[in-house]
PDB file of C-alpha atoms in Angstrom:
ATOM      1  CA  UNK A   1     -14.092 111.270  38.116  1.00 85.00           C
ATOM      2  CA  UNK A   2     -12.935 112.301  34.746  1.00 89.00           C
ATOM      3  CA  UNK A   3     -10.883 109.393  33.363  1.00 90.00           C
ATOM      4  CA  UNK A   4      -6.892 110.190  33.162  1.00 89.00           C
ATOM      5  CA  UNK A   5      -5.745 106.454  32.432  1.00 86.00           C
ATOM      6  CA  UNK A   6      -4.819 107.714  28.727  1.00 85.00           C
ATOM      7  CA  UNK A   7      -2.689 110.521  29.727  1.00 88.00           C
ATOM      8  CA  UNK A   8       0.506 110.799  29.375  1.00 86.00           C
ATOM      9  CA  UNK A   9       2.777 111.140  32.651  1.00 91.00           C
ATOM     10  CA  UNK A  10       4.241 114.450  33.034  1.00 93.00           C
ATOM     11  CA  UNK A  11       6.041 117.093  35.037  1.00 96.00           C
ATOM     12  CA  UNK A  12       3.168 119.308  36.441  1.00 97.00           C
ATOM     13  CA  UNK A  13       3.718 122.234  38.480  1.00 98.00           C
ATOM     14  CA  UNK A  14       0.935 124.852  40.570  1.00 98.00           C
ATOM     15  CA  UNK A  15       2.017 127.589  42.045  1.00 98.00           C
ATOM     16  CA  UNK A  16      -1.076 129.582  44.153  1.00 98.00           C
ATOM     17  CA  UNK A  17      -1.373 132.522  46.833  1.00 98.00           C
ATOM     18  CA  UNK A  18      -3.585 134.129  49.327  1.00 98.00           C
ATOM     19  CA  UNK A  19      -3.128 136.550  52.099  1.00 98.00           C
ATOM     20  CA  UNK A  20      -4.827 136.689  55.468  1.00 98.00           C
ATOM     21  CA  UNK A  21      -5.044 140.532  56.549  1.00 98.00           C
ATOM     22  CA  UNK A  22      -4.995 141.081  60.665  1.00 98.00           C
ATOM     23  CA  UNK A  23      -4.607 143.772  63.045  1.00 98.00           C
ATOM     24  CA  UNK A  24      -1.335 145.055  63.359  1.00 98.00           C
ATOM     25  CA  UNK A  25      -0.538 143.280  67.161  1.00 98.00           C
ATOM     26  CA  UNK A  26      -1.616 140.237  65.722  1.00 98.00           C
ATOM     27  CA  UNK A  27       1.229 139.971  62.955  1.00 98.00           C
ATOM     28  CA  UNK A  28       3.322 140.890  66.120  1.00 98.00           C
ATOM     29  CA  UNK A  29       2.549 138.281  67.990  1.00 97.00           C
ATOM     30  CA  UNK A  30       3.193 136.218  64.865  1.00 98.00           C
ATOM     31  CA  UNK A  31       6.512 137.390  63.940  1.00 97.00           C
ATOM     32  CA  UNK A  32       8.147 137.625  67.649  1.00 97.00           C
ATOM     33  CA  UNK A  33       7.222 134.035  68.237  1.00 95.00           C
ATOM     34  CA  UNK A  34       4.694 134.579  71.076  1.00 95.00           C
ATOM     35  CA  UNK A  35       1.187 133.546  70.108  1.00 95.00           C
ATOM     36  CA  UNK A  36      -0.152 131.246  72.955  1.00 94.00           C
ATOM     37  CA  UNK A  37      -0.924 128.004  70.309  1.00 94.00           C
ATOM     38  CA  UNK A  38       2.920 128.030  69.422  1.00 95.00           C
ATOM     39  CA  UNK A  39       5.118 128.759  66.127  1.00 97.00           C
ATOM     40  CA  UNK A  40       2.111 129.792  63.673  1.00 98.00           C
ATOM     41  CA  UNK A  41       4.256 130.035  60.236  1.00 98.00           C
ATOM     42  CA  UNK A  42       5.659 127.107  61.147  1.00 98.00           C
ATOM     43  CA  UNK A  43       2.385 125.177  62.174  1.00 98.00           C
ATOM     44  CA  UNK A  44       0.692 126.375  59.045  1.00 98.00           C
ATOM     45  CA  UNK A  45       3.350 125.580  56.908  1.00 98.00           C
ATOM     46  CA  UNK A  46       2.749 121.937  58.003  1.00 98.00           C
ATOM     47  CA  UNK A  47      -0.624 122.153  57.561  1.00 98.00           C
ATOM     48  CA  UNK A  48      -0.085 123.138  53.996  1.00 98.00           C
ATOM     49  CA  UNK A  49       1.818 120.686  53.511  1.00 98.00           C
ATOM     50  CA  UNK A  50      -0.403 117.664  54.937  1.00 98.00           C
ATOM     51  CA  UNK A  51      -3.955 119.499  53.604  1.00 98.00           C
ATOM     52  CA  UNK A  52      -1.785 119.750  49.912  1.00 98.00           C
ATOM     53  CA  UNK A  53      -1.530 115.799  50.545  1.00 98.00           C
ATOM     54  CA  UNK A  54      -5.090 115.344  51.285  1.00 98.00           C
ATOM     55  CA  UNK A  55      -6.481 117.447  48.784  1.00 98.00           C
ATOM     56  CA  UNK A  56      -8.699 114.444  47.381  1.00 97.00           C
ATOM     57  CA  UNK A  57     -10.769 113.096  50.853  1.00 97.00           C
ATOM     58  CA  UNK A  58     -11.349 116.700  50.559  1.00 96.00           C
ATOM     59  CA  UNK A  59     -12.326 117.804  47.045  1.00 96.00           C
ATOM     60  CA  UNK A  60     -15.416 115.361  45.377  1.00 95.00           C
ATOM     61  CA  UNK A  61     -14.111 113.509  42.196  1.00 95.00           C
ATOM     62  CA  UNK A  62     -10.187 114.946  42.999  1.00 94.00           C
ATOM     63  CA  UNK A  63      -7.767 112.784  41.749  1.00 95.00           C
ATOM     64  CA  UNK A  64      -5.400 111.386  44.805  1.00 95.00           C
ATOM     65  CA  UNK A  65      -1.955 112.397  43.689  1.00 95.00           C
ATOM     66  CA  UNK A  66       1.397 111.253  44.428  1.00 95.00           C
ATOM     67  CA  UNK A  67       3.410 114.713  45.363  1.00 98.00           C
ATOM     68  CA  UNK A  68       6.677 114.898  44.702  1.00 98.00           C
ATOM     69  CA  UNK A  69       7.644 118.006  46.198  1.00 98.00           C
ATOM     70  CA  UNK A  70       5.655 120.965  48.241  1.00 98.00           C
ATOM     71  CA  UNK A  71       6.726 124.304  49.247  1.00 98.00           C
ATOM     72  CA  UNK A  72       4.650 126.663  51.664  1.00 98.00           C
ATOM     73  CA  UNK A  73       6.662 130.106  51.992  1.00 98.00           C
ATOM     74  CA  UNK A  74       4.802 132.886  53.877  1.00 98.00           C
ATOM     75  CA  UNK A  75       5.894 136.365  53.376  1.00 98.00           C
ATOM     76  CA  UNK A  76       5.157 139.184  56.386  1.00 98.00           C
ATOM     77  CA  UNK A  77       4.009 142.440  55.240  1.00 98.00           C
ATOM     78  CA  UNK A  78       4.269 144.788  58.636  1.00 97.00           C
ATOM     79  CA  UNK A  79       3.065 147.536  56.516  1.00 98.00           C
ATOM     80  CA  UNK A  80      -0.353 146.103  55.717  1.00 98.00           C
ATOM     81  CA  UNK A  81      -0.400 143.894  59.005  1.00 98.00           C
ATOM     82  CA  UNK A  82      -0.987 141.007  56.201  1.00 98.00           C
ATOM     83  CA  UNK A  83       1.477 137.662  55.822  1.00 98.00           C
ATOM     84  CA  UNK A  84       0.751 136.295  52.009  1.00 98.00           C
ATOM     85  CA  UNK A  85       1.265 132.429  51.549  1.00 98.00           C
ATOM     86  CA  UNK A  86       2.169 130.591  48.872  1.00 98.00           C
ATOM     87  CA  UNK A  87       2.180 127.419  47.755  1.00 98.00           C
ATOM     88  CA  UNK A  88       4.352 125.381  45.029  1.00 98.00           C
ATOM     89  CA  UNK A  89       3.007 121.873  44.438  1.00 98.00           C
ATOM     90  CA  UNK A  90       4.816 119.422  42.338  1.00 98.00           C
ATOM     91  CA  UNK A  91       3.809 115.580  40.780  1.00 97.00           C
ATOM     92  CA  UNK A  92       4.634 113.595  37.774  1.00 96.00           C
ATOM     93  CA  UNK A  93       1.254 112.429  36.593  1.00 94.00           C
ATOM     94  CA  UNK A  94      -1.095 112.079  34.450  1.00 92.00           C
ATOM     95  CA  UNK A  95      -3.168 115.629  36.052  1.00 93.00           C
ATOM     96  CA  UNK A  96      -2.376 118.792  37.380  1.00 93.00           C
ATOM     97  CA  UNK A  97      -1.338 119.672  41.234  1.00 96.00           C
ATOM     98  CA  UNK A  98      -3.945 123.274  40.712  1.00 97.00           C
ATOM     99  CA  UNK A  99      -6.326 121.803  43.515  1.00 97.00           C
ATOM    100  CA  UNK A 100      -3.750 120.685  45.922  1.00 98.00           C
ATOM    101  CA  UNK A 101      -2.122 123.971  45.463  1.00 98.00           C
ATOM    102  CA  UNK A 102      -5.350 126.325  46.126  1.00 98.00           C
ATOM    103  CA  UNK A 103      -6.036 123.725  48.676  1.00 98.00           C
ATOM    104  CA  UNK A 104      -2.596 124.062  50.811  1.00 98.00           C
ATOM    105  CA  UNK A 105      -2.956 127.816  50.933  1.00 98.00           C
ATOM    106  CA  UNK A 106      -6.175 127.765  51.730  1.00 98.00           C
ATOM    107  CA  UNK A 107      -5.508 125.944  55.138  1.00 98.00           C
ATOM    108  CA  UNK A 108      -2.451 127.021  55.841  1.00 98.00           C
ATOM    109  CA  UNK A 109      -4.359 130.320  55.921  1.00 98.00           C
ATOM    110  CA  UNK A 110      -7.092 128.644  57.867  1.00 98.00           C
ATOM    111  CA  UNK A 111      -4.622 127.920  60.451  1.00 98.00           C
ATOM    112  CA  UNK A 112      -3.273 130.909  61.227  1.00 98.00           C
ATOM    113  CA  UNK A 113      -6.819 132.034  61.517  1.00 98.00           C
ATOM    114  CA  UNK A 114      -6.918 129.297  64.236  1.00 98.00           C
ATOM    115  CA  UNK A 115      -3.709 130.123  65.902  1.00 98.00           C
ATOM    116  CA  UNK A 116      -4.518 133.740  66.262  1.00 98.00           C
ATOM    117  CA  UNK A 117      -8.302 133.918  67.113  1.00 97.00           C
ATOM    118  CA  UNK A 118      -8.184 134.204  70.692  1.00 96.00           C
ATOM    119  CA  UNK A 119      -5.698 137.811  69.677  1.00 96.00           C
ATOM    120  CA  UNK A 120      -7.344 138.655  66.436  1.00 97.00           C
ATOM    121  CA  UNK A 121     -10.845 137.135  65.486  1.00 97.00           C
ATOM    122  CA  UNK A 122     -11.514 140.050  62.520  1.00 98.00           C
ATOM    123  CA  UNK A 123      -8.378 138.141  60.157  1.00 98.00           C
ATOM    124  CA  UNK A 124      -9.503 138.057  56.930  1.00 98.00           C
ATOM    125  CA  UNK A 125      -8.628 135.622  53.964  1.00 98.00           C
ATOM    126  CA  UNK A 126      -8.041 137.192  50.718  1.00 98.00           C
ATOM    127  CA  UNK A 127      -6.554 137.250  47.563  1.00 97.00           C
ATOM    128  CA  UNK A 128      -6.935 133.496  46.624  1.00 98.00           C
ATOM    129  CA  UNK A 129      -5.669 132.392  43.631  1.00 98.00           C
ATOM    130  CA  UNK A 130      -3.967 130.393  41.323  1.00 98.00           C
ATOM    131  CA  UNK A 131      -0.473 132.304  40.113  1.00 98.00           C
ATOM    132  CA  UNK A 132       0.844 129.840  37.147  1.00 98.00           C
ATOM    133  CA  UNK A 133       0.920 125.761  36.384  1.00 98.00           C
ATOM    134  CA  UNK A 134       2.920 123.983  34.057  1.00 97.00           C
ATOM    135  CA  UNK A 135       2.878 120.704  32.712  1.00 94.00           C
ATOM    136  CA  UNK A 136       0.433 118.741  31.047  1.00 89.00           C
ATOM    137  CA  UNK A 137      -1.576 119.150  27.217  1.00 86.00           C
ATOM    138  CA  UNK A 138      -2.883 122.739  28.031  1.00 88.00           C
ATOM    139  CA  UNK A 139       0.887 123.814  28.933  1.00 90.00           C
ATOM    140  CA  UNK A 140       1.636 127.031  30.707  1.00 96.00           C
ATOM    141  CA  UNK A 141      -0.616 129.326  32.344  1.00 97.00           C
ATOM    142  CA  UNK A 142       0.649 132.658  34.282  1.00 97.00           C
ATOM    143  CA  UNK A 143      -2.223 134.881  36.103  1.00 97.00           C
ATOM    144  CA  UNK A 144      -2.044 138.460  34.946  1.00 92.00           C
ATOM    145  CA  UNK A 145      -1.230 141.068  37.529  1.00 82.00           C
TER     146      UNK A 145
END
């Protein structure tokens, strides 16, 4: 692991986003509430949350953080038959919160997937990415469109 000890303690902020693409009865299923497995978006957004928290036994050489705050918010798009997640991770530490970020999105994503299989097993995870962080001796950083 890359040694942190003599870094300063900061605010650091991660914001990152992905979107799972499915068939348009699938994001149905999802949005009235009726998938067989139980509240998906709400589910996943616990899943996030924990995954987000676990990101180290997960990630070789990851620094295990102390979150302060995580936010999983999971926007429908009936349109594209898509739902995009994202995830805003929060610490004051001595490292960033990117990996716990990508991380949460990642399996909240993952668990949708799950939840929706037995309907839908053609989902597809997309879009991954990190969107901004803030905090620490490199500062800012905002993805480009």
């Amino acid at each position: 692991m890359v040694d942190v000890a003599g870094k300063p303690a900061t605010h650091r902020v991660a914001v990152a986003q992905g979107r799972i693409a499915m068939n348009p009865a699938t994001l149905a299923i999802i949005l009235e509430g009726t998938a067989k497995k139980g509240d998906v978006l709400g589910i996943a957004r616990i899943a996030g949350i924990m995954a987000a928290k676990k990101t180290s036994e997960l990630i070789p050489l990851c620094h295990p953080l102390a979150l302060t705050r995580v936010a999983m918010d999971f926007s429908p798009d009936t349109g594209n038959a898509s739902i995009t997640c994202q995830a805003t991770v929060e610490t004051v530490g001595p490292t960033g919160v990117e990996m716990e970020a990508l991380t949460a999105v990642q399996v909240a994503l993952l668990t949708i997937y799950d939840m929706c299989k037995a309907a839908d097993r053609g989902m597809t995870m997309t879009d991954i990415k990190l969107l901004e962080k803030h905090g620490g001796k490199s500062g800012s950083f905002i993805a480009t469109p």
